[in-house]
PDB file of C-alpha atoms in Angstrom:
ATOM      1  CA  MET A 268      -1.208  23.823   4.232  1.00 57.00           C
ATOM      2  CA  ILE A 269      -2.314  21.565   6.984  1.00 60.00           C
ATOM      3  CA  ALA A 270      -5.276  23.516   7.539  1.00 66.00           C
ATOM      4  CA  SER A 271      -6.387  24.188   4.166  1.00 68.00           C
ATOM      5  CA  LEU A 272      -6.426  20.148   3.574  1.00 69.00           C
ATOM      6  CA  ALA A 273      -8.784  19.798   6.466  1.00 77.00           C
ATOM      7  CA  ASN A 274     -11.445  20.231   3.722  1.00 85.00           C
ATOM      8  CA  PRO A 275     -12.117  16.606   2.462  1.00 88.00           C
ATOM      9  CA  HIS A 276     -12.733  17.731  -1.145  1.00 88.00           C
ATOM     10  CA  ARG A 277      -9.819  19.862  -1.121  1.00 91.00           C
ATOM     11  CA  PHE A 278      -7.728  16.795   0.088  1.00 93.00           C
ATOM     12  CA  MET A 279      -8.979  14.519  -2.108  1.00 93.00           C
ATOM     13  CA  THR A 280      -8.438  16.902  -5.025  1.00 93.00           C
ATOM     14  CA  VAL A 281      -4.479  17.459  -4.146  1.00 93.00           C
ATOM     15  CA  SER A 282      -3.969  13.301  -3.277  1.00 94.00           C
ATOM     16  CA  ARG A 283      -5.484  12.250  -6.281  1.00 94.00           C
ATOM     17  CA  TRP A 284      -2.300  13.746  -8.051  1.00 95.00           C
ATOM     18  CA  ALA A 285      -0.069  13.590  -5.125  1.00 96.00           C
ATOM     19  CA  ALA A 286       0.081  10.123  -4.669  1.00 96.00           C
ATOM     20  CA  PRO A 287       0.575   8.933  -8.106  1.00 97.00           C
ATOM     21  CA  ALA A 288       3.525  11.230  -8.282  1.00 97.00           C
ATOM     22  CA  LEU A 289       5.054  10.364  -4.614  1.00 97.00           C
ATOM     23  CA  ALA A 290       4.615   6.443  -5.875  1.00 97.00           C
ATOM     24  CA  LEU A 291       6.670   7.270  -8.808  1.00 98.00           C
ATOM     25  CA  ALA A 292       9.083   9.208  -7.057  1.00 98.00           C
ATOM     26  CA  ALA A 293       9.565   6.113  -4.758  1.00 98.00           C
ATOM     27  CA  ALA A 294       9.602   3.810  -7.183  1.00 97.00           C
ATOM     28  CA  GLY A 295      12.713   5.554  -9.088  1.00 98.00           C
ATOM     29  CA  LEU A 296      14.401   6.404  -5.695  1.00 98.00           C
ATOM     30  CA  ILE A 297      14.418   2.916  -4.791  1.00 97.00           C
ATOM     31  CA  ALA A 298      15.532   1.535  -8.109  1.00 97.00           C
ATOM     32  CA  ALA A 299      18.595   3.776  -7.910  1.00 97.00           C
ATOM     33  CA  GLY A 300      19.411   3.245  -4.058  1.00 96.00           C
ATOM     34  CA  LEU A 301      19.148  -0.696  -4.926  1.00 96.00           C
ATOM     35  CA  ALA A 302      21.191  -0.652  -8.120  1.00 96.00           C
ATOM     36  CA  LEU A 303      24.038   1.407  -6.274  1.00 95.00           C
ATOM     37  CA  GLY A 304      23.267  -0.477  -2.809  1.00 94.00           C
ATOM     38  CA  PHE A 305      24.411  -3.869  -4.558  1.00 93.00           C
ATOM     39  CA  ALA A 306      27.446  -2.167  -6.277  1.00 92.00           C
ATOM     40  CA  VAL A 307      28.765  -1.601  -3.134  1.00 91.00           C
ATOM     41  CA  PRO A 308      32.199  -2.994  -1.891  1.00 90.00           C
ATOM     42  CA  PRO A 309      32.250  -4.878   1.225  1.00 89.00           C
ATOM     43  CA  ASP A 310      32.553  -3.588   4.220  1.00 87.00           C
ATOM     44  CA  TYR A 311      35.788  -4.071   5.968  1.00 85.00           C
ATOM     45  CA  GLN A 312      34.601  -5.271   9.365  1.00 84.00           C
ATOM     46  CA  GLN A 313      30.869  -6.667   8.369  1.00 84.00           C
ATOM     47  CA  GLY A 314      31.498  -7.728   4.654  1.00 86.00           C
ATOM     48  CA  GLU A 315      28.692  -8.149   2.674  1.00 88.00           C
ATOM     49  CA  THR A 316      25.944  -8.056   5.349  1.00 90.00           C
ATOM     50  CA  VAL A 317      26.722  -3.879   5.063  1.00 90.00           C
ATOM     51  CA  LYS A 318      24.007  -4.132   2.211  1.00 93.00           C
ATOM     52  CA  ILE A 319      21.583  -5.226   5.058  1.00 94.00           C
ATOM     53  CA  MET A 320      21.840  -1.611   6.134  1.00 94.00           C
ATOM     54  CA  PHE A 321      19.695  -0.366   2.820  1.00 96.00           C
ATOM     55  CA  VAL A 322      16.665  -1.934   3.969  1.00 97.00           C
ATOM     56  CA  HIS A 323      16.964  -1.865   7.686  1.00 96.00           C
ATOM     57  CA  VAL A 324      17.653   1.616   8.368  1.00 95.00           C
ATOM     58  CA  PRO A 325      15.465   3.171   5.812  1.00 97.00           C
ATOM     59  CA  ALA A 326      12.621   0.804   7.386  1.00 97.00           C
ATOM     60  CA  ALA A 327      13.475   2.011  10.903  1.00 96.00           C
ATOM     61  CA  TRP A 328      13.572   5.713   9.665  1.00 96.00           C
ATOM     62  CA  THR A 329      10.278   5.137   8.378  1.00 97.00           C
ATOM     63  CA  ALA A 330       8.839   3.627  11.073  1.00 97.00           C
ATOM     64  CA  MET A 331      10.006   6.492  13.423  1.00 96.00           C
ATOM     65  CA  ALA A 332       8.425   9.203  10.840  1.00 97.00           C
ATOM     66  CA  ALA A 333       5.071   7.215  10.994  1.00 97.00           C
ATOM     67  CA  TYR A 334       4.849   7.178  14.487  1.00 97.00           C
ATOM     68  CA  VAL A 335       5.554  10.926  14.213  1.00 97.00           C
ATOM     69  CA  ALA A 336       2.671  11.126  11.481  1.00 97.00           C
ATOM     70  CA  LEU A 337       0.270   9.179  13.836  1.00 97.00           C
ATOM     71  CA  GLY A 338       1.043  11.489  16.459  1.00 96.00           C
ATOM     72  CA  VAL A 339       0.564  14.691  14.886  1.00 95.00           C
ATOM     73  CA  ALA A 340      -2.320  13.744  12.869  1.00 96.00           C
ATOM     74  CA  SER A 341      -3.705  12.772  16.399  1.00 96.00           C
ATOM     75  CA  PHE A 342      -3.242  16.034  17.950  1.00 95.00           C
ATOM     76  CA  PHE A 343      -4.649  17.731  14.988  1.00 94.00           C
ATOM     77  CA  SER A 344      -8.144  15.200  15.671  1.00 93.00           C
ATOM     78  CA  LEU A 345      -8.135  15.399  19.287  1.00 93.00           C
ATOM     79  CA  VAL A 346      -7.637  19.337  19.958  1.00 92.00           C
ATOM     80  CA  PHE A 347      -9.140  20.449  16.551  1.00 91.00           C
ATOM     81  CA  ARG A 348     -11.352  17.941  15.620  1.00 89.00           C
ATOM     82  CA  HIS A 349      -9.998  17.859  12.485  1.00 84.00           C
ATOM     83  CA  ALA A 350     -11.671  14.763  10.833  1.00 85.00           C
ATOM     84  CA  VAL A 351      -9.726  14.010   7.863  1.00 93.00           C
ATOM     85  CA  ALA A 352      -6.543  14.104  10.858  1.00 94.00           C
ATOM     86  CA  ASP A 353      -8.608  11.364  12.374  1.00 94.00           C
ATOM     87  CA  ALA A 354      -8.980   9.698   8.947  1.00 95.00           C
ATOM     88  CA  ALA A 355      -5.036  10.031   8.431  1.00 96.00           C
ATOM     89  CA  ALA A 356      -4.193   8.756  11.891  1.00 96.00           C
ATOM     90  CA  ARG A 357      -6.134   5.722  10.970  1.00 96.00           C
ATOM     91  CA  ALA A 358      -4.698   4.819   7.936  1.00 96.00           C
ATOM     92  CA  CYS A 359      -1.018   5.753   9.087  1.00 96.00           C
ATOM     93  CA  ALA A 360      -0.899   2.730  11.736  1.00 97.00           C
ATOM     94  CA  PRO A 361      -0.822  -0.388   9.785  1.00 97.00           C
ATOM     95  CA  LEU A 362       2.144   0.854   7.594  1.00 98.00           C
ATOM     96  CA  GLY A 363       3.842   2.061  10.533  1.00 97.00           C
ATOM     97  CA  ALA A 364       3.065  -1.219  12.191  1.00 97.00           C
ATOM     98  CA  ALA A 365       4.579  -2.875   8.504  1.00 97.00           C
ATOM     99  CA  PHE A 366       7.721  -0.846   8.717  1.00 98.00           C
ATOM    100  CA  THR A 367       8.285  -1.520  12.042  1.00 97.00           C
ATOM    101  CA  ALA A 368       7.925  -4.837  11.491  1.00 97.00           C
ATOM    102  CA  ALA A 369      10.230  -4.755   8.591  1.00 97.00           C
ATOM    103  CA  ALA A 370      13.080  -3.043  10.673  1.00 97.00           C
ATOM    104  CA  LEU A 371      12.853  -5.578  13.578  1.00 96.00           C
ATOM    105  CA  VAL A 372      13.334  -8.324  10.653  1.00 96.00           C
ATOM    106  CA  THR A 373      15.971  -6.629   8.866  1.00 96.00           C
ATOM    107  CA  GLY A 374      17.770  -6.020  12.108  1.00 94.00           C
ATOM    108  CA  SER A 375      17.580  -9.468  13.578  1.00 94.00           C
ATOM    109  CA  LEU A 376      18.738 -10.923  10.458  1.00 94.00           C
ATOM    110  CA  TRP A 377      21.362  -8.300  10.367  1.00 91.00           C
ATOM    111  CA  GLY A 378      22.302  -8.856  14.224  1.00 90.00           C
ATOM    112  CA  ARG A 379      22.721 -12.516  14.205  1.00 89.00           C
ATOM    113  CA  PRO A 380      25.457 -12.581  11.826  1.00 86.00           C
ATOM    114  CA  MET A 381      27.378  -9.505  13.335  1.00 84.00           C
ATOM    115  CA  TRP A 382      26.489  -9.980  17.131  1.00 84.00           C
ATOM    116  CA  GLY A 383      26.086 -13.829  17.382  1.00 85.00           C
ATOM    117  CA  ALA A 384      22.058 -13.284  18.434  1.00 83.00           C
ATOM    118  CA  TRP A 385      18.457 -12.954  16.718  1.00 87.00           C
ATOM    119  CA  TRP A 386      17.410 -10.633  19.714  1.00 85.00           C
ATOM    120  CA  ALA A 387      18.818  -9.481  22.949  1.00 83.00           C
ATOM    121  CA  TRP A 388      16.104  -8.332  25.582  1.00 83.00           C
ATOM    122  CA  GLY A 389      18.402  -6.119  27.217  1.00 82.00           C
ATOM    123  CA  ASP A 390      19.630  -4.007  24.407  1.00 85.00           C
ATOM    124  CA  SER A 391      17.459  -0.764  25.052  1.00 86.00           C
ATOM    125  CA  ARG A 392      17.136  -0.127  20.860  1.00 88.00           C
ATOM    126  CA  LEU A 393      15.782  -3.434  20.401  1.00 90.00           C
ATOM    127  CA  VAL A 394      13.135  -2.938  23.268  1.00 91.00           C
ATOM    128  CA  SER A 395      11.856   0.340  22.261  1.00 91.00           C
ATOM    129  CA  VAL A 396      11.707  -0.239  18.694  1.00 94.00           C
ATOM    130  CA  LEU A 397       9.477  -3.313  19.499  1.00 95.00           C
ATOM    131  CA  VAL A 398       7.497  -1.301  21.957  1.00 95.00           C
ATOM    132  CA  LEU A 399       6.849   1.278  18.846  1.00 96.00           C
ATOM    133  CA  PHE A 400       5.619  -1.969  17.050  1.00 97.00           C
ATOM    134  CA  LEU A 401       3.458  -2.820  20.037  1.00 97.00           C
ATOM    135  CA  LEU A 402       2.094   1.117  20.117  1.00 97.00           C
ATOM    136  CA  PHE A 403       0.988   0.682  16.586  1.00 97.00           C
ATOM    137  CA  LEU A 404      -1.061  -2.565  17.124  1.00 97.00           C
ATOM    138  CA  GLY A 405      -2.692  -1.154  20.204  1.00 96.00           C
ATOM    139  CA  TYR A 406      -3.664   1.917  18.572  1.00 97.00           C
ATOM    140  CA  ILE A 407      -5.398  -0.578  15.552  1.00 96.00           C
ATOM    141  CA  ALA A 408      -6.808  -2.672  18.481  1.00 96.00           C
ATOM    142  CA  LEU A 409      -7.787  -0.085  20.606  1.00 95.00           C
ATOM    143  CA  ARG A 410      -9.981   1.709  17.504  1.00 94.00           C
ATOM    144  CA  ALA A 411     -11.270  -2.137  16.298  1.00 94.00           C
ATOM    145  CA  SER A 412     -12.276  -3.007  19.629  1.00 94.00           C
ATOM    146  CA  ILE A 413     -14.584   0.135  20.667  1.00 92.00           C
ATOM    147  CA  GLU A 414     -17.918  -0.025  18.824  1.00 91.00           C
ATOM    148  CA  ASP A 415     -18.466   3.760  18.870  1.00 91.00           C
ATOM    149  CA  GLU A 416     -16.190   5.192  16.355  1.00 89.00           C
ATOM    150  CA  ALA A 417     -15.765   8.537  18.042  1.00 90.00           C
ATOM    151  CA  LYS A 418     -14.630   7.445  21.409  1.00 93.00           C
ATOM    152  CA  ALA A 419     -12.744   4.691  20.004  1.00 93.00           C
ATOM    153  CA  ALA A 420     -11.072   7.713  18.500  1.00 93.00           C
ATOM    154  CA  ARG A 421     -10.093   9.545  21.038  1.00 94.00           C
ATOM    155  CA  ALA A 422      -9.235   6.489  23.032  1.00 95.00           C
ATOM    156  CA  ALA A 423      -6.727   5.823  20.145  1.00 95.00           C
ATOM    157  CA  GLU A 424      -5.760   9.056  19.784  1.00 95.00           C
ATOM    158  CA  ILE A 425      -4.601   9.569  23.585  1.00 95.00           C
ATOM    159  CA  LEU A 426      -2.650   6.382  23.305  1.00 96.00           C
ATOM    160  CA  ALA A 427      -0.768   7.600  19.930  1.00 96.00           C
ATOM    161  CA  LEU A 428       0.327  10.626  21.882  1.00 96.00           C
ATOM    162  CA  VAL A 429       1.371   9.276  25.257  1.00 95.00           C
ATOM    163  CA  GLY A 430       3.443   7.038  22.433  1.00 95.00           C
ATOM    164  CA  LEU A 431       5.285   9.826  21.804  1.00 94.00           C
ATOM    165  CA  VAL A 432       7.503   9.524  24.665  1.00 94.00           C
ATOM    166  CA  ASN A 433       9.116   6.746  22.973  1.00 91.00           C
ATOM    167  CA  LEU A 434      10.474   8.209  20.003  1.00 91.00           C
ATOM    168  CA  PRO A 435      13.435   9.953  22.097  1.00 89.00           C
ATOM    169  CA  VAL A 436      13.936   6.813  23.710  1.00 88.00           C
ATOM    170  CA  ILE A 437      14.735   5.063  20.593  1.00 89.00           C
ATOM    171  CA  LYS A 438      16.486   7.670  19.050  1.00 83.00           C
ATOM    172  CA  PHE A 439      18.951   8.526  22.088  1.00 83.00           C
ATOM    173  CA  SER A 440      18.731   4.731  24.000  1.00 77.00           C
ATOM    174  CA  VAL A 441      22.486   4.222  22.236  1.00 73.00           C
ATOM    175  CA  ASP A 442      23.722   7.392  23.999  1.00 75.00           C
ATOM    176  CA  TRP A 443      21.888   6.429  27.621  1.00 69.00           C
ATOM    177  CA  TRP A 444      22.590   2.862  27.622  1.00 68.00           C
ATOM    178  CA  ASN A 445      25.243   0.261  26.954  1.00 67.00           C
ATOM    179  CA  THR A 446      23.795  -1.991  23.944  1.00 67.00           C
ATOM    180  CA  LEU A 447      24.280  -4.112  21.210  1.00 61.00           C
ATOM    181  CA  HIS A 448      22.942  -1.930  18.686  1.00 63.00           C
ATOM    182  CA  GLN A 449      25.600   0.756  17.172  1.00 66.00           C
ATOM    183  CA  GLY A 450      25.639   4.116  18.193  1.00 63.00           C
ATOM    184  CA  GLU A 451      24.639   6.932  15.932  1.00 61.00           C
ATOM    185  CA  SER A 452      26.833   6.708  12.984  1.00 64.00           C
ATOM    186  CA  ILE A 453      25.033   9.258  10.323  1.00 66.00           C
ATOM    187  CA  PHE A 454      23.199  12.533  11.971  1.00 63.00           C
ATOM    188  CA  ARG A 455      25.870  13.670  14.166  1.00 62.00           C
ATOM    189  CA  ALA A 456      27.631  16.390  15.039  1.00 64.00           C
ATOM    190  CA  GLY A 457      31.047  15.327  13.684  1.00 68.00           C
ATOM    191  CA  GLY A 458      29.540  14.168  10.743  1.00 69.00           C
ATOM    192  CA  PRO A 459      28.818  10.732   9.862  1.00 67.00           C
ATOM    193  CA  LEU A 460      30.935   7.611  10.918  1.00 73.00           C
ATOM    194  CA  ILE A 461      29.900   5.752   7.568  1.00 78.00           C
ATOM    195  CA  ALA A 462      32.051   5.523   4.559  1.00 82.00           C
ATOM    196  CA  PRO A 463      30.863   7.819   1.473  1.00 85.00           C
ATOM    197  CA  VAL A 464      30.167   5.021  -0.877  1.00 89.00           C
ATOM    198  CA  TYR A 465      27.559   3.549   1.447  1.00 92.00           C
ATOM    199  CA  LEU A 466      25.637   6.934   2.402  1.00 92.00           C
ATOM    200  CA  ALA A 467      24.768   7.710  -1.356  1.00 93.00           C
ATOM    201  CA  PRO A 468      22.421   4.161  -1.533  1.00 95.00           C
ATOM    202  CA  LEU A 469      21.357   4.539   1.860  1.00 95.00           C
ATOM    203  CA  PHE A 470      19.716   8.179   1.533  1.00 95.00           C
ATOM    204  CA  LEU A 471      18.172   7.131  -1.759  1.00 96.00           C
ATOM    205  CA  MET A 472      16.806   3.917   0.198  1.00 97.00           C
ATOM    206  CA  GLY A 473      15.471   6.457   2.874  1.00 97.00           C
ATOM    207  CA  ALA A 474      13.921   8.595   0.560  1.00 97.00           C
ATOM    208  CA  GLY A 475      12.339   6.490  -1.437  1.00 98.00           C
ATOM    209  CA  TYR A 476      10.892   4.128   1.627  1.00 98.00           C
ATOM    210  CA  MET A 477       9.447   7.907   2.664  1.00 98.00           C
ATOM    211  CA  ALA A 478       7.516   8.683  -0.332  1.00 98.00           C
ATOM    212  CA  ALA A 479       6.574   5.138  -0.601  1.00 98.00           C
ATOM    213  CA  PHE A 480       4.811   5.636   3.172  1.00 98.00           C
ATOM    214  CA  ALA A 481       3.330   8.901   2.123  1.00 97.00           C
ATOM    215  CA  ALA A 482       1.841   7.530  -1.074  1.00 98.00           C
ATOM    216  CA  LEU A 483       0.157   4.354   0.292  1.00 98.00           C
ATOM    217  CA  TRP A 484      -0.871   6.917   3.328  1.00 97.00           C
ATOM    218  CA  LEU A 485      -2.607   9.344   1.227  1.00 97.00           C
ATOM    219  CA  VAL A 486      -4.496   6.540  -1.019  1.00 97.00           C
ATOM    220  CA  ARG A 487      -5.367   5.018   2.659  1.00 97.00           C
ATOM    221  CA  THR A 488      -6.807   8.331   3.792  1.00 97.00           C
ATOM    222  CA  ARG A 489      -8.530   8.421   0.734  1.00 96.00           C
ATOM    223  CA  ALA A 490     -10.427   4.850   1.234  1.00 96.00           C
ATOM    224  CA  GLU A 491     -10.960   5.971   4.952  1.00 96.00           C
ATOM    225  CA  ILE A 492     -12.987   9.435   3.724  1.00 95.00           C
ATOM    226  CA  ARG A 493     -14.738   7.647   1.034  1.00 95.00           C
ATOM    227  CA  ARG A 494     -15.707   4.640   3.862  1.00 94.00           C
ATOM    228  CA  ARG A 495     -16.994   7.707   6.175  1.00 93.00           C
ATOM    229  CA  ARG A 496     -18.926   9.314   3.321  1.00 93.00           C
ATOM    230  CA  ALA A 497     -20.273   5.365   2.410  1.00 93.00           C
ATOM    231  CA  LEU A 498     -21.338   4.728   6.057  1.00 91.00           C
ATOM    232  CA  ALA A 499     -22.991   8.633   6.530  1.00 90.00           C
ATOM    233  CA  LEU A 500     -25.111   7.916   2.989  1.00 90.00           C
ATOM    234  CA  THR A 501     -26.058   4.464   4.468  1.00 90.00           C
ATOM    235  CA  LEU A 502     -26.884   6.036   7.855  1.00 89.00           C
ATOM    236  CA  THR A 503     -29.299   8.642   5.853  1.00 87.00           C
ATOM    237  CA  ALA A 504     -30.749   5.674   3.621  1.00 85.00           C
ATOM    238  CA  ALA A 505     -31.791   3.758   6.668  1.00 86.00           C
ATOM    239  CA  LEU A 506     -33.158   6.847   8.325  1.00 84.00           C
ATOM    240  CA  GLY A 507     -35.537   7.287   5.671  1.00 76.00           C
ATOM    241  CA  GLY A 508     -33.569  10.804   4.374  1.00 59.00           C
TER     242      GLY A 508
ATOM    243  CA  MET B 262      27.690 -12.183  -1.522  1.00 68.00           C
ATOM    244  CA  GLY B 263      29.387 -13.947   0.863  1.00 76.00           C
ATOM    245  CA  LYS B 264      29.242 -16.604   3.430  1.00 82.00           C
ATOM    246  CA  TYR B 265      25.919 -14.842   4.989  1.00 87.00           C
ATOM    247  CA  ALA B 266      24.390 -14.207   1.597  1.00 91.00           C
ATOM    248  CA  ASP B 267      21.186 -16.402   3.313  1.00 92.00           C
ATOM    249  CA  PHE B 268      20.961 -13.630   5.573  1.00 93.00           C
ATOM    250  CA  ILE B 269      21.258 -10.863   3.038  1.00 94.00           C
ATOM    251  CA  TRP B 270      18.694 -11.963   0.602  1.00 95.00           C
ATOM    252  CA  ALA B 271      16.169 -12.844   3.817  1.00 95.00           C
ATOM    253  CA  ALA B 272      16.215  -9.237   4.642  1.00 96.00           C
ATOM    254  CA  TYR B 273      15.327  -8.224   1.427  1.00 96.00           C
ATOM    255  CA  GLY B 274      12.603 -11.013   1.063  1.00 97.00           C
ATOM    256  CA  ALA B 275      11.240  -9.736   4.340  1.00 96.00           C
ATOM    257  CA  SER B 276      11.530  -6.072   2.899  1.00 97.00           C
ATOM    258  CA  LEU B 277       9.655  -6.936  -0.268  1.00 97.00           C
ATOM    259  CA  ILE B 278       6.773  -9.061   1.586  1.00 97.00           C
ATOM    260  CA  ALA B 279       6.683  -5.952   3.517  1.00 97.00           C
ATOM    261  CA  PHE B 280       6.263  -3.718   0.697  1.00 97.00           C
ATOM    262  CA  ALA B 281       4.161  -6.631  -0.988  1.00 97.00           C
ATOM    263  CA  TRP B 282       1.325  -6.609   1.721  1.00 97.00           C
ATOM    264  CA  MET B 283       1.039  -2.751   2.185  1.00 97.00           C
ATOM    265  CA  ILE B 284       0.537  -2.015  -1.481  1.00 97.00           C
ATOM    266  CA  ALA B 285      -1.799  -4.977  -1.961  1.00 97.00           C
ATOM    267  CA  ASP B 286      -4.151  -4.275   1.236  1.00 97.00           C
ATOM    268  CA  THR B 287      -4.026  -0.617  -0.021  1.00 97.00           C
ATOM    269  CA  LEU B 288      -4.960  -0.756  -3.230  1.00 96.00           C
ATOM    270  CA  VAL B 289      -7.973  -3.312  -2.077  1.00 96.00           C
ATOM    271  CA  ARG B 290      -9.306  -1.231   0.214  1.00 95.00           C
ATOM    272  CA  GLY B 291      -9.374   1.612  -1.834  1.00 95.00           C
ATOM    273  CA  ARG B 292     -10.510  -0.353  -4.334  1.00 96.00           C
ATOM    274  CA  ALA B 293     -13.889  -1.558  -2.364  1.00 95.00           C
ATOM    275  CA  ALA B 294     -14.219   2.143  -0.793  1.00 95.00           C
ATOM    276  CA  ARG B 295     -14.493   3.639  -3.860  1.00 94.00           C
ATOM    277  CA  ARG B 296     -16.949   0.936  -5.492  1.00 95.00           C
ATOM    278  CA  ALA B 297     -19.216   0.889  -2.234  1.00 93.00           C
ATOM    279  CA  LEU B 298     -19.216   4.698  -2.623  1.00 93.00           C
ATOM    280  CA  GLU B 299     -19.920   4.651  -5.983  1.00 93.00           C
ATOM    281  CA  ARG B 300     -22.665   2.377  -5.433  1.00 92.00           C
ATOM    282  CA  LEU B 301     -24.235   4.241  -3.020  1.00 90.00           C
ATOM    283  CA  GLU B 302     -24.298   7.673  -4.409  1.00 89.00           C
ATOM    284  CA  SER B 303     -25.656   6.341  -7.449  1.00 90.00           C
ATOM    285  CA  ASP B 304     -28.750   4.822  -5.215  1.00 85.00           C
ATOM    286  CA  GLU B 305     -29.307   8.389  -3.955  1.00 81.00           C
ATOM    287  CA  ALA B 306     -29.158   9.816  -7.206  1.00 84.00           C
ATOM    288  CA  ARG B 307     -32.012   7.666  -7.989  1.00 82.00           C
ATOM    289  CA  ARG B 308     -34.180   8.158  -4.817  1.00 74.00           C
TER     290      ARG B 308
END
């Protein structure tokens, strides 16, 4: 399927209906997640602040998924010179940065009442997610700072691929080091530690955030493909072709 | 919402701002790219 979308025309045809469909799905999932989330009872330890989980955790999941998307797109662009992949990588980074920023801000707002601290430099989960945010910003800055688009793309793709090592660090940081951040409580061998009443809104919001990212990513990739086509036409006209 | 209501609403507000920016920026870029390409393609067709 990925190979079939390498053709820009085919990608534009598929994404024309896929983007609105994903956007509708995202709206429905998030609306359902919010409705259920606001109706959950307070947690016995966290009280009403447990409701922050329904925006913080989905943002964090989507931020990591966005980086996987960036890494995969960068790989296909670097190795196979896949033009649509390069457009997709460039389109993905700002969205990943936004979701990561949302995860950091909502996490800080959750941490203050729970831990008594807005931030903890000694916490490996917090710092590794901050590194993720900086990787997204670094990718964007690298692409913008080199005038030759092809060279900029290659440099940024290498950065994106090297940064993939941060993902297992984020995931396993709560196991490898002592952290303020709670340990894995959802996707674990013995099953979730979170009460079922909180899982439904959490998974609905997670799915909604992912669908929203996918919809926005498709639209941004379409815009990037059009930008490149416009640039090619401008160059052709300038050369008198 | 309890005594930490401000933190809860701030978290949802920050999420809303992030989504609003993503949606607005995406739609603006999409529209600008489509219009620029349509203009260039019509110029090329006229040539």
